[in-house]
Coordinates of C-alpha atoms and ligand atoms in Angstrom, one line a residue:
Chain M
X1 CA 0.0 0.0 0.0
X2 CA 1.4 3.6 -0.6
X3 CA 1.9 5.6 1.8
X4 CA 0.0 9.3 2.4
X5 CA 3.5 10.7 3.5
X6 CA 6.0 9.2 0.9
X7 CA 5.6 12.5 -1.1
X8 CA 8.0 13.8 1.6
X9 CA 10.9 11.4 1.4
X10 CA 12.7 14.2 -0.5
X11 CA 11.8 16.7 2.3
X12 CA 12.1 14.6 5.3
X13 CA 16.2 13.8 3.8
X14 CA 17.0 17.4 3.4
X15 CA 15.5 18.4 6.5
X16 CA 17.8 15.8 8.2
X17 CA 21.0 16.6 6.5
X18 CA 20.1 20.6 7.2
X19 CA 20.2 19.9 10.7
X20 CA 23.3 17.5 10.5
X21 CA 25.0 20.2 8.4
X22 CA 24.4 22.9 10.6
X23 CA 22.9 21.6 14.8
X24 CA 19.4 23.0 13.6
X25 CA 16.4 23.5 12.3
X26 CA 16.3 26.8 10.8
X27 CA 12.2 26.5 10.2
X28 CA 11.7 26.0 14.1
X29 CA 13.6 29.0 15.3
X30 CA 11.3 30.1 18.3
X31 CA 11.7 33.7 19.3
X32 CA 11.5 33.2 23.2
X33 CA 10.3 37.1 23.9
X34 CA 10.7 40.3 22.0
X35 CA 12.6 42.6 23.6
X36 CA 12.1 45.4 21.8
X37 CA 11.6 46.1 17.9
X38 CA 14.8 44.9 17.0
X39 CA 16.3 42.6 19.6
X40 CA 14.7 39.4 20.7
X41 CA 15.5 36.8 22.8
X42 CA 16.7 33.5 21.3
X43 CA 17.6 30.1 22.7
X44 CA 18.2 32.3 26.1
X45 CA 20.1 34.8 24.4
X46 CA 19.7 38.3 23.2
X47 CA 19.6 38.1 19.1
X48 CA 19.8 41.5 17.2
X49 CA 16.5 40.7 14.8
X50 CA 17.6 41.1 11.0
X51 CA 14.9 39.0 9.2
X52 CA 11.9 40.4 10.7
X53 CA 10.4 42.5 7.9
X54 CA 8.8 44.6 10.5
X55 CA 11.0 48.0 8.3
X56 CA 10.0 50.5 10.9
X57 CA 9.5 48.7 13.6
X58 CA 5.6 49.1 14.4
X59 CA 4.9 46.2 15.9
X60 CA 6.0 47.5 19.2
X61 CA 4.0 50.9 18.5
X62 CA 2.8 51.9 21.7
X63 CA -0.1 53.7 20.0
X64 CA -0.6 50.6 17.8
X65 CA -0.6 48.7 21.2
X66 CA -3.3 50.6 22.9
X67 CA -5.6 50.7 20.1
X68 CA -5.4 47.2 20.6
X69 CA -6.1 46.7 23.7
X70 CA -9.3 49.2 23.7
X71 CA -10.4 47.5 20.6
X72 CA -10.5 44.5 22.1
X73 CA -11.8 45.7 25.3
X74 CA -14.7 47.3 23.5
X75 CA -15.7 45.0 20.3
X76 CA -14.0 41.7 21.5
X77 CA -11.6 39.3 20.5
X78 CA -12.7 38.3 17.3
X79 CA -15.5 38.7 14.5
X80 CA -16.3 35.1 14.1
X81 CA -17.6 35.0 10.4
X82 CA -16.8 36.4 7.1
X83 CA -16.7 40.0 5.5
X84 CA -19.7 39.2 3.5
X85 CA -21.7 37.9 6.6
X86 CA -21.7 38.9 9.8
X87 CA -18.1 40.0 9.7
X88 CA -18.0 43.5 9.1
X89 CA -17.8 45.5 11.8
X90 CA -17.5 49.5 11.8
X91 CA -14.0 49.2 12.3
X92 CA -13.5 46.8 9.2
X93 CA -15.2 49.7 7.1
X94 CA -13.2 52.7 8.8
X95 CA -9.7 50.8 8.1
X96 CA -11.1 50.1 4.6
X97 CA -11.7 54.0 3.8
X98 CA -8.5 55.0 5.2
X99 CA -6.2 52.7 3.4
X100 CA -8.3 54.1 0.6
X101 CA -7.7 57.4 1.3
X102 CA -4.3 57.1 2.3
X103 CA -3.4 55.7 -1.5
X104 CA -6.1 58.3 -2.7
X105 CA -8.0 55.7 -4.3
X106 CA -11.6 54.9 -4.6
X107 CA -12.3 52.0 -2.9
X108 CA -10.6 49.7 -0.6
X109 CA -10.5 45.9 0.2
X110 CA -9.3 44.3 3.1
X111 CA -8.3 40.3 3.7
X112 CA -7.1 38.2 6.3
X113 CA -3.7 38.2 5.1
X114 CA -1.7 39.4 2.4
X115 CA -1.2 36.0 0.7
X116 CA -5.1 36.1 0.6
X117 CA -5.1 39.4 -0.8
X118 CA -2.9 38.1 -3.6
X119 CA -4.7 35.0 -3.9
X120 CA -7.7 36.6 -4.0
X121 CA -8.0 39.5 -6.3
X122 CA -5.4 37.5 -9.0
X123 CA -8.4 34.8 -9.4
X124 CA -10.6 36.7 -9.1
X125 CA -9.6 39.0 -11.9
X126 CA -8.5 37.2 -14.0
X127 CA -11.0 35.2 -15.9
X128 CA -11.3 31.9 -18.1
X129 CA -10.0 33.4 -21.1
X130 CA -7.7 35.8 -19.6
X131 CA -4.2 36.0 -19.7
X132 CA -2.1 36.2 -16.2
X133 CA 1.5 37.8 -17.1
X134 CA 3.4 37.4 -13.9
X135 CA 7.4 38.3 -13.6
X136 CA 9.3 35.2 -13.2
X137 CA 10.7 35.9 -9.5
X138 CA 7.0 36.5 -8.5
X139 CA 5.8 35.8 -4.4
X140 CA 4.5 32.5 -4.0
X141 CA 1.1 34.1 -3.4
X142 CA 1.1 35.2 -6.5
X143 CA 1.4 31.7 -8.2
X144 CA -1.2 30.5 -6.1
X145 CA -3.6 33.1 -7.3
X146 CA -2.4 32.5 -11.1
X147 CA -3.2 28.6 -9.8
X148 CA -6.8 29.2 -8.5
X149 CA -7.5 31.1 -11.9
X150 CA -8.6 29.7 -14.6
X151 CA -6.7 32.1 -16.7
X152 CA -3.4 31.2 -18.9
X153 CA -0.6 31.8 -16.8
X154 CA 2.7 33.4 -18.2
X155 CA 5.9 34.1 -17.4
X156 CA 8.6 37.2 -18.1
X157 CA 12.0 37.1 -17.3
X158 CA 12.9 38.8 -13.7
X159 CA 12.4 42.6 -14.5
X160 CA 12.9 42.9 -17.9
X161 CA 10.7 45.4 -19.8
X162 CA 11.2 43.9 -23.2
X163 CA 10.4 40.4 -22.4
X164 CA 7.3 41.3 -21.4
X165 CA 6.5 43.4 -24.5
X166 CA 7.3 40.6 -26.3
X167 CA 5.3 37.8 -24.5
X168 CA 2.2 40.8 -24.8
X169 CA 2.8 41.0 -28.5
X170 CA 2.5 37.3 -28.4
X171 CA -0.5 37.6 -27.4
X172 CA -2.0 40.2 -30.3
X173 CA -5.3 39.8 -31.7
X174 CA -6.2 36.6 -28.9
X175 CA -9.6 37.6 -27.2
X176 CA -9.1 37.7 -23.0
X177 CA -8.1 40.6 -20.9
X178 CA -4.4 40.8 -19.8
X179 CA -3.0 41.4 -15.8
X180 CA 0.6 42.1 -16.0
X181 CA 1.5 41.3 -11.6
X182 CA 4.6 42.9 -10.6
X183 CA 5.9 43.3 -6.9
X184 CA 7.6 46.8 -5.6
X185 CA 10.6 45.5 -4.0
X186 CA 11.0 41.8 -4.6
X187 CA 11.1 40.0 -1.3
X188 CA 13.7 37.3 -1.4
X189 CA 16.6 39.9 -3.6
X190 CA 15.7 43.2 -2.7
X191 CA 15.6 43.6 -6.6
X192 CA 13.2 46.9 -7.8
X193 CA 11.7 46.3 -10.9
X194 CA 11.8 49.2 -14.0
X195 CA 7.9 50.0 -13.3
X196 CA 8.3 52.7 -16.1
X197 CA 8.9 51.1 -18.2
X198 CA 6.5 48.5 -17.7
X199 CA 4.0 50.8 -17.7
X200 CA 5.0 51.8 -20.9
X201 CA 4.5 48.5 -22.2
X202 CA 1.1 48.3 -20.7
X203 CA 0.0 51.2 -22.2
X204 CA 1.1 50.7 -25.4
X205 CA -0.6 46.6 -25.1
X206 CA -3.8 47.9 -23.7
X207 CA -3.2 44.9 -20.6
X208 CA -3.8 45.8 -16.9
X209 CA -1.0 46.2 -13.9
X210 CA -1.4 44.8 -10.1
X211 CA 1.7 46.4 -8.0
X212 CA 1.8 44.1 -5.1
X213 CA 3.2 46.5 -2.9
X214 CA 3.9 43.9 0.1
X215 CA 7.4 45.5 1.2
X216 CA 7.6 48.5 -0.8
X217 CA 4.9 50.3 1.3
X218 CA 5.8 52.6 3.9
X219 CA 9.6 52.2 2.5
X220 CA 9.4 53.7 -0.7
X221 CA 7.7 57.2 -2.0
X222 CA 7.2 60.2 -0.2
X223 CA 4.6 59.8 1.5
X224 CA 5.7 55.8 1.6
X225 CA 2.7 54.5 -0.9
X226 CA 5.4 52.2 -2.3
X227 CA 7.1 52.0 -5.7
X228 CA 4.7 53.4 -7.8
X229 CA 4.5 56.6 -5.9
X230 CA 8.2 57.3 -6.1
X231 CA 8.4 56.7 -9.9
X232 CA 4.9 59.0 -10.4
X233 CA 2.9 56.3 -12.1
X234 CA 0.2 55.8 -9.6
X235 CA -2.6 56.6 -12.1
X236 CA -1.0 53.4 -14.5
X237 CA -1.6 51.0 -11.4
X238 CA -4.9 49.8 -12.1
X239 CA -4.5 47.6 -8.5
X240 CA -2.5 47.9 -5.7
X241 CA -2.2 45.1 -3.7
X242 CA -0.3 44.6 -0.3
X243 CA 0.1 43.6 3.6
X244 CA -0.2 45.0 7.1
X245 CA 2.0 42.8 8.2
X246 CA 5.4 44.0 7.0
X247 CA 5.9 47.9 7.2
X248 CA 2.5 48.5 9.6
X249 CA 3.7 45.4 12.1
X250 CA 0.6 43.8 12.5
X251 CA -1.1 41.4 10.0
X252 CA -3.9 41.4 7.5
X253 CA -4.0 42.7 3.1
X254 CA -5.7 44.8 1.1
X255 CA -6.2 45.8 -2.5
X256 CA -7.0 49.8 -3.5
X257 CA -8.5 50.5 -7.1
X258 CA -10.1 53.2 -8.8
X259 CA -12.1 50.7 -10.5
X260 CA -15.9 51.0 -9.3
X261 CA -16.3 47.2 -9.9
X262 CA -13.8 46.4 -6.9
X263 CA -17.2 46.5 -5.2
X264 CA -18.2 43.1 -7.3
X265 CA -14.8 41.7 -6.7
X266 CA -16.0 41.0 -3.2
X267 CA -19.0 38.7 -4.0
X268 CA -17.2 36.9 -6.4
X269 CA -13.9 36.6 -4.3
X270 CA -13.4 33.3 -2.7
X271 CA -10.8 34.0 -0.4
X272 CA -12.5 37.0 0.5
X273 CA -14.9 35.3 0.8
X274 CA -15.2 32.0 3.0
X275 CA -12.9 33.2 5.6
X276 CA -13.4 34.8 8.5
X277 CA -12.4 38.3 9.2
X278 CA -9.5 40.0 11.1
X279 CA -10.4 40.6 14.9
X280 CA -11.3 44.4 16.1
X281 CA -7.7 44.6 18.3
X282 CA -5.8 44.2 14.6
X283 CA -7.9 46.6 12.5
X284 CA -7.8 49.3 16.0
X285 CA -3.7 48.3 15.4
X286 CA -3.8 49.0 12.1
X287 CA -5.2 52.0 11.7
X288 CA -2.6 53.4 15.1
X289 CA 0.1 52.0 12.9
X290 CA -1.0 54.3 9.7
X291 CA -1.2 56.7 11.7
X292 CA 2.6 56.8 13.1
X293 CA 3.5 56.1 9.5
X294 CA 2.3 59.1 8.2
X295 CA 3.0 61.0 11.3
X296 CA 6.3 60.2 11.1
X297 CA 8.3 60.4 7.5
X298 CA 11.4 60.1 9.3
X299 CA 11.1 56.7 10.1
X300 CA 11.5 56.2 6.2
X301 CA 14.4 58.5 5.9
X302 CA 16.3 56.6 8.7
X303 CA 15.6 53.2 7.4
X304 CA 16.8 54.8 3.9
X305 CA 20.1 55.4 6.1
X306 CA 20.3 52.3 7.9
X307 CA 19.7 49.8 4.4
X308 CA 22.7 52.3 2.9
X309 CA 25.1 51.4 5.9
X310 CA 24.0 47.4 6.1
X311 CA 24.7 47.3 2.4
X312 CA 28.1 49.6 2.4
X313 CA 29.4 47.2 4.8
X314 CA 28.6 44.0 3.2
X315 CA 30.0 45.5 0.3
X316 CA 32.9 46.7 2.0
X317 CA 33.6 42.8 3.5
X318 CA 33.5 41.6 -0.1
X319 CA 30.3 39.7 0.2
X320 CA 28.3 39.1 -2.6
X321 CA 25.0 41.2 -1.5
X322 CA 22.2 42.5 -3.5
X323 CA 23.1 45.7 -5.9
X324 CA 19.7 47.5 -5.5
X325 CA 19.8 50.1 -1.9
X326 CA 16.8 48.4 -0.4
X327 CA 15.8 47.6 3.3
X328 CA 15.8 44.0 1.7
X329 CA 19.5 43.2 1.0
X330 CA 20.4 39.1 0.3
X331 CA 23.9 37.8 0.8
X332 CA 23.9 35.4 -1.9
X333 CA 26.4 32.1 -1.6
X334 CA 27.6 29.5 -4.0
X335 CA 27.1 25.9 -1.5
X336 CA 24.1 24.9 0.4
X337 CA 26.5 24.0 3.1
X338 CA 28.2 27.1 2.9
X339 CA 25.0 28.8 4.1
X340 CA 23.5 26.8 5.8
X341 CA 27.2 27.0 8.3
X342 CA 26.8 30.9 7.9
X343 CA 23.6 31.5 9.1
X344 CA 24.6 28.8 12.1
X345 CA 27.6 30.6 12.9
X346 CA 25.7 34.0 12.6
X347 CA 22.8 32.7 15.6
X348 CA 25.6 31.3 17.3
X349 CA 26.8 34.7 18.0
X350 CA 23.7 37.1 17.9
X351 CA 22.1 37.3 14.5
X352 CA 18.9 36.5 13.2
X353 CA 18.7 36.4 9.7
X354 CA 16.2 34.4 7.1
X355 CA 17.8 31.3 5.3
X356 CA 16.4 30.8 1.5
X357 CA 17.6 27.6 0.2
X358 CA 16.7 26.9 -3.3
X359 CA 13.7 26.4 -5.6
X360 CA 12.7 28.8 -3.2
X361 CA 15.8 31.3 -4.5
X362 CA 15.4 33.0 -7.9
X363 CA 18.8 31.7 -9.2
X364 CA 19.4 27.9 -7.3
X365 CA 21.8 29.3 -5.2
X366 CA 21.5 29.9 -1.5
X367 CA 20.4 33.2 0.1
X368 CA 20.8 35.0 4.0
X369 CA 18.1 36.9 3.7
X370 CA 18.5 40.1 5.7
X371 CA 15.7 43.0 6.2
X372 CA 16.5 46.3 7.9
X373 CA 14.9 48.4 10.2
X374 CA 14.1 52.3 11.1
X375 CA 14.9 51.4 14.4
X376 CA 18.2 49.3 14.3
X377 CA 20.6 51.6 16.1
X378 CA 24.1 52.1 13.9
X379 CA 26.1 50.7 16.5
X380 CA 23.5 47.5 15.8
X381 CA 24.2 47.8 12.2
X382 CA 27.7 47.9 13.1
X383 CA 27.7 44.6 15.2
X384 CA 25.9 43.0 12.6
X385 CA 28.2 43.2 10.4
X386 CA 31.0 42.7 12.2
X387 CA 29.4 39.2 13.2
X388 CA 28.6 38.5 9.2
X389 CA 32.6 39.0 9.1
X390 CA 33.2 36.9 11.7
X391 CA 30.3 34.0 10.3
X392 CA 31.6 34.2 7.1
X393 CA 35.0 33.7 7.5
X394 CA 34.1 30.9 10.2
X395 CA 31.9 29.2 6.8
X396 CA 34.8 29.9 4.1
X397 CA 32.8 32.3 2.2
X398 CA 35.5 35.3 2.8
X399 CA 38.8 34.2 2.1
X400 CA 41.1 34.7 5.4
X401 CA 42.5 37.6 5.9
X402 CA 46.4 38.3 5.4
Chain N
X1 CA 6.8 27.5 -40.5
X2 CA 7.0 23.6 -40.2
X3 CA 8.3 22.3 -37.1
X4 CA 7.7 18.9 -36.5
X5 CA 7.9 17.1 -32.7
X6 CA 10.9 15.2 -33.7
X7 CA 12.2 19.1 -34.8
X8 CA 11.2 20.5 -32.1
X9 CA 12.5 17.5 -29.8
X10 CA 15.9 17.3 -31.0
X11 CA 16.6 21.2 -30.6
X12 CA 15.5 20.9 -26.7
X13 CA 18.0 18.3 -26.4
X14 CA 20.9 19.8 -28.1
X15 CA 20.3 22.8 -25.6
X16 CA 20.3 20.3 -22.8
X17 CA 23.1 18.5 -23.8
X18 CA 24.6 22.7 -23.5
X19 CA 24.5 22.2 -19.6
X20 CA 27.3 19.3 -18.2
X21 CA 25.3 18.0 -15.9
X22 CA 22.6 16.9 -17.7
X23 CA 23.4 13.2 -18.8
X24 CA 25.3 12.2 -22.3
X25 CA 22.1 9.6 -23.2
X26 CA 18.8 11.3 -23.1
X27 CA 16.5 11.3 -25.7
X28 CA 12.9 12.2 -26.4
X29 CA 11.5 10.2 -24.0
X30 CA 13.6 11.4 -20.8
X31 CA 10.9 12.8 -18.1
X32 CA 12.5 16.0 -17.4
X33 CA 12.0 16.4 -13.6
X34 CA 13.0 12.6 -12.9
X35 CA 15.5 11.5 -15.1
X36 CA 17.2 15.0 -15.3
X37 CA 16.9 16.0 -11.7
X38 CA 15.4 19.2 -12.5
X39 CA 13.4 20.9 -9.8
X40 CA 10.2 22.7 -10.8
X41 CA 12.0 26.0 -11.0
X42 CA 14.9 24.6 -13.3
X43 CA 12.1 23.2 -15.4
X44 CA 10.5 26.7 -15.6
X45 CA 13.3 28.6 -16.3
X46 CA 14.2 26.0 -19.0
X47 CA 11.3 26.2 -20.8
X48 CA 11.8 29.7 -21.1
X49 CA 14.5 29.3 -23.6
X50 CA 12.8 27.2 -25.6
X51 CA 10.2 29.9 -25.4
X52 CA 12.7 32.4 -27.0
X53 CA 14.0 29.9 -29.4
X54 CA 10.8 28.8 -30.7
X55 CA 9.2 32.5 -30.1
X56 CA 6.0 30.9 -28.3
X57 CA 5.0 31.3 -24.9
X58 CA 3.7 28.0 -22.9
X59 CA 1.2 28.8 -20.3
X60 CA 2.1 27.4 -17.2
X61 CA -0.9 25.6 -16.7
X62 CA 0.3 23.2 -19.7
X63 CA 3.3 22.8 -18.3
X64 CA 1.7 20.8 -15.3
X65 CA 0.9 18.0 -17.9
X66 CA 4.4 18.0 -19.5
X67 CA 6.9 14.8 -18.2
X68 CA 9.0 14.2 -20.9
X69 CA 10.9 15.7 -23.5
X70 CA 8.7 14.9 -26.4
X71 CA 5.4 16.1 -24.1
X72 CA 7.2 19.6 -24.0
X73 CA 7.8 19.5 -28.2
X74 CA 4.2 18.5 -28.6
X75 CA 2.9 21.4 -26.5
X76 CA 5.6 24.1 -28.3
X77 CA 4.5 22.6 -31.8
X78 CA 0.9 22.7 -30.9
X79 CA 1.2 26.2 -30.0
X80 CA 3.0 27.3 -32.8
X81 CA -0.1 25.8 -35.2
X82 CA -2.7 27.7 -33.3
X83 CA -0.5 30.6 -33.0
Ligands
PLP501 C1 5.7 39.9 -2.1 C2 4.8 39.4 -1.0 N1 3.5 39.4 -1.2 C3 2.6 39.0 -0.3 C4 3.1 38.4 0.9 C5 2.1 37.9 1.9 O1 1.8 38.7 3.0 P1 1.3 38.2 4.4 O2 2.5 37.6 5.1 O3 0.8 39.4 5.0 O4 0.3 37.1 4.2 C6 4.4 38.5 1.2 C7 5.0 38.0 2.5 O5 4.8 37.0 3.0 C8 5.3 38.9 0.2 O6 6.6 38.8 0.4

């Protein structure tokens, strides 16, 4: 008889030789208590936090906090039913406006999480004959959503412009609407993708463009609407997709749209749908957190700062880190091992920092993924990469000094 | 305009045979993910070249039903036809 479980032979191996290689799991690391935005305390220790992608550090808002705890003081604990049922509360429709608002955009939507948001509006969009055009490096949200539609799904190379012009042109005269899904900052590399130009390309093909804006938000633009703010081609962006739970350090998505039929998209939306919706304490959070992100530009200019000097100093040890300035910045290594002993050596000695092991990389090499923060400290940044000398050296990927 | 499968087929393996570790003795019917340890990525961004070779685009919802090295011809010649 087969087994339910064989399917993860190949799993259950590499899980085992990822924990020989290295003395642990790196999926089970438990953060015994935050200490503060950016320092936690792990396996009795305190970590300096550099994989959190909480970029400026709201989750320990203590406006965001309080709203919280009177939200859940006054409307409960929870909402027990779906957005289409009985769970809508005022505070569901308040957030909803002010996201709106905040993006100056008609309507709002907001979902459970930002993977639903994703999964969500990209089947829900796009339609039996329809054509998904998704950038190659997209989320994994994303090719869920392209999975649940029952559109034609297509790829373009990472970022490239002309790639997708072409696959559009391949497309001439073929009946179907076309979604072009691109992400602000890509989450694994850091990469930012040429949205101009891509806009170009949709306006000249006629298609339509969803910005998932998951951990460009409250990083990039002036007023930190993400990347199609700071390259002025909001009014291009037929959908902007993202997540509470990066930038505004709580957790939930949402989708803004000038399009009056976003109003539909909810009753045809499944995972909008038949789910329940977020609890009163994390919409009340939500809304404290926009507020100190607009309140306080700063924040953006000092994470701005602190990605420069993470990246200068990887740079500066000769490690192979992203090009882009971004708060994402990925040390990218050659050998599985080689990583998987870095990012070991780097908890060993009071760094937290997200190991990507490939498929999940763009490029079948191994990634540390680190995300900055407005509120790591320089002398912070400082340590950190001092301890990425030390780590690396420790795994061979920096040759020894002279 | 008149690719055949056996065309088609024997221009995926000469760009396989490009990369040294993919085995000296494949042949049409090779399945791609098992017998040339690709993972789904590798597959992915393989087919992309033939993409650009053939100047077609496969959905990926047709890749799910391709195994073998002849499957992925079929589905770039089929294309073509309609195209
Ligand atoms: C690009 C991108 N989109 C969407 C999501 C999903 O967001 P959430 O974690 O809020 O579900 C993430 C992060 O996980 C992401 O990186």
């Amino acid at each position: 008889m087969t087994s339910l479980f064989s399917k993860f032979d190949g799993t259950a191996g590499a899980l085992g030789s990822l924990v020989e290689a290295g003395g642990r799991n790196p999926f089970s690391v438990v953060i015994e208590k935050p200490v503060s935005s950016t320092v936690g305390i792990i396996e009795g220790r305190e970590t300096l936090l550099f994989g959190t992608n909480n970029y400026l550090g709201l989750s320990q808002s203590p406006r965001a906090i309080k709203a919280a705890q009177d939200a859940a003081a006054a409307c409960g604990v929870g909402t027990t039913g779906s957005r289409i049922a009985n769970g809508t509360q005022s505070l569901h429709r308040q957030l909803e406006r002010r996201i709106a608002d905040y993006f100056g955009r008609r309507d709002a939507m907001v979902f459970s999480t930002g993977y639903q948001a994703n999964l969500g509006m990209i089947s829900t969009l796009a339609g039996k004959d329809d054509y998904l055009i998704l950038d190659a490096d997209s989320h994994a949200s994303i090719y869920d959503g392209s999975r649940l539609s029952p559109a034609q799904v297509i790829r373009f190379r990472h970022n490239d412009a002309d790639d997708l012009y072409k696959r559009l042109k391949r497309l001439d005269g073929t009946p179907g609407a076309k979604l072009i899904v691109v992400e602000g900052i890509y989450s694994m590399t850091g990469n930012v993708p040429p949205i101009a130009e891509m806009v170009a390309v949709k306006r000249e093909t006629g298609a339509y463009l969803l910005v998932d804006e998951a951990h460009s938000f409250g990083v990039m633009g002036e007023r930190g609407l993400g990347i199609a703010e700071q390259a002025g081609v909001e009014a291009d962006v037929d959908f902007i997709v993202g997540t509470f739970s990066k930038s505004l350090g709580t957790v939930g998505g949402y989708c803004v749209s000038d399009h009056p039929e976003l109003e539909l998209v909810r009753l045809n939306c499944r995972p909008y749908m038949f789910t329940a919706s977020l609890p009163p304490e994390v919409i009340a959070a939500t809304m404290a957190a926009l507020e100190d992100m607009a309140e306080h530009p700063e924040l953006r200019t000092q994470l701005k700062d602190n990605a420069a000097r993470l990246h200068a100093g990887f740079h500066g040890l000769g490690l192979n880190a992203s090009k882009q300035v971004s708060p994402v910045i990925a040390v990218t290594l050659e050998e599985i091992g080689q990583a998987i002993m870095m990012w070991n050596r780097l908890l060993d000695l009071g760094v937290y920092v997200n190991l990507s092991l490939p498929p999940a990389t763009p490029d079948s090499r191994p990634l540390l993924r680190c995300s900055v923060m407005a509120t790591h400290t320089a002398e912070q940044i400082d340590k950190a990469i001092a301890i990425f000398k030390q780590a690396a050296l420790d795994a061979k990927a920096l040759p020894e000094a002279a | 305009m008149s690719e055949t499968v056996e065309s088609v087929s024997a221009l995926i393996i000469q760009k396989l045979l490009a990369n040294p570790k993919v085995p000296r003795d494949i042949d049409g019917n090779c399945k791609i993910m098992d017998d040339l340890a690709f993972d789904s990525l590798a597959v992915m961004n393989f087919v992309m070249e033939v993409e650009d070779d053939m100047d077609v685009s496969v959905p990926l919802d047709k890749l799910a039903d391709i195994r073998t090295i002849n499957d992925l011809a079929a589905c770039v010649v089929d294309l073509k036809n309609k195209g």
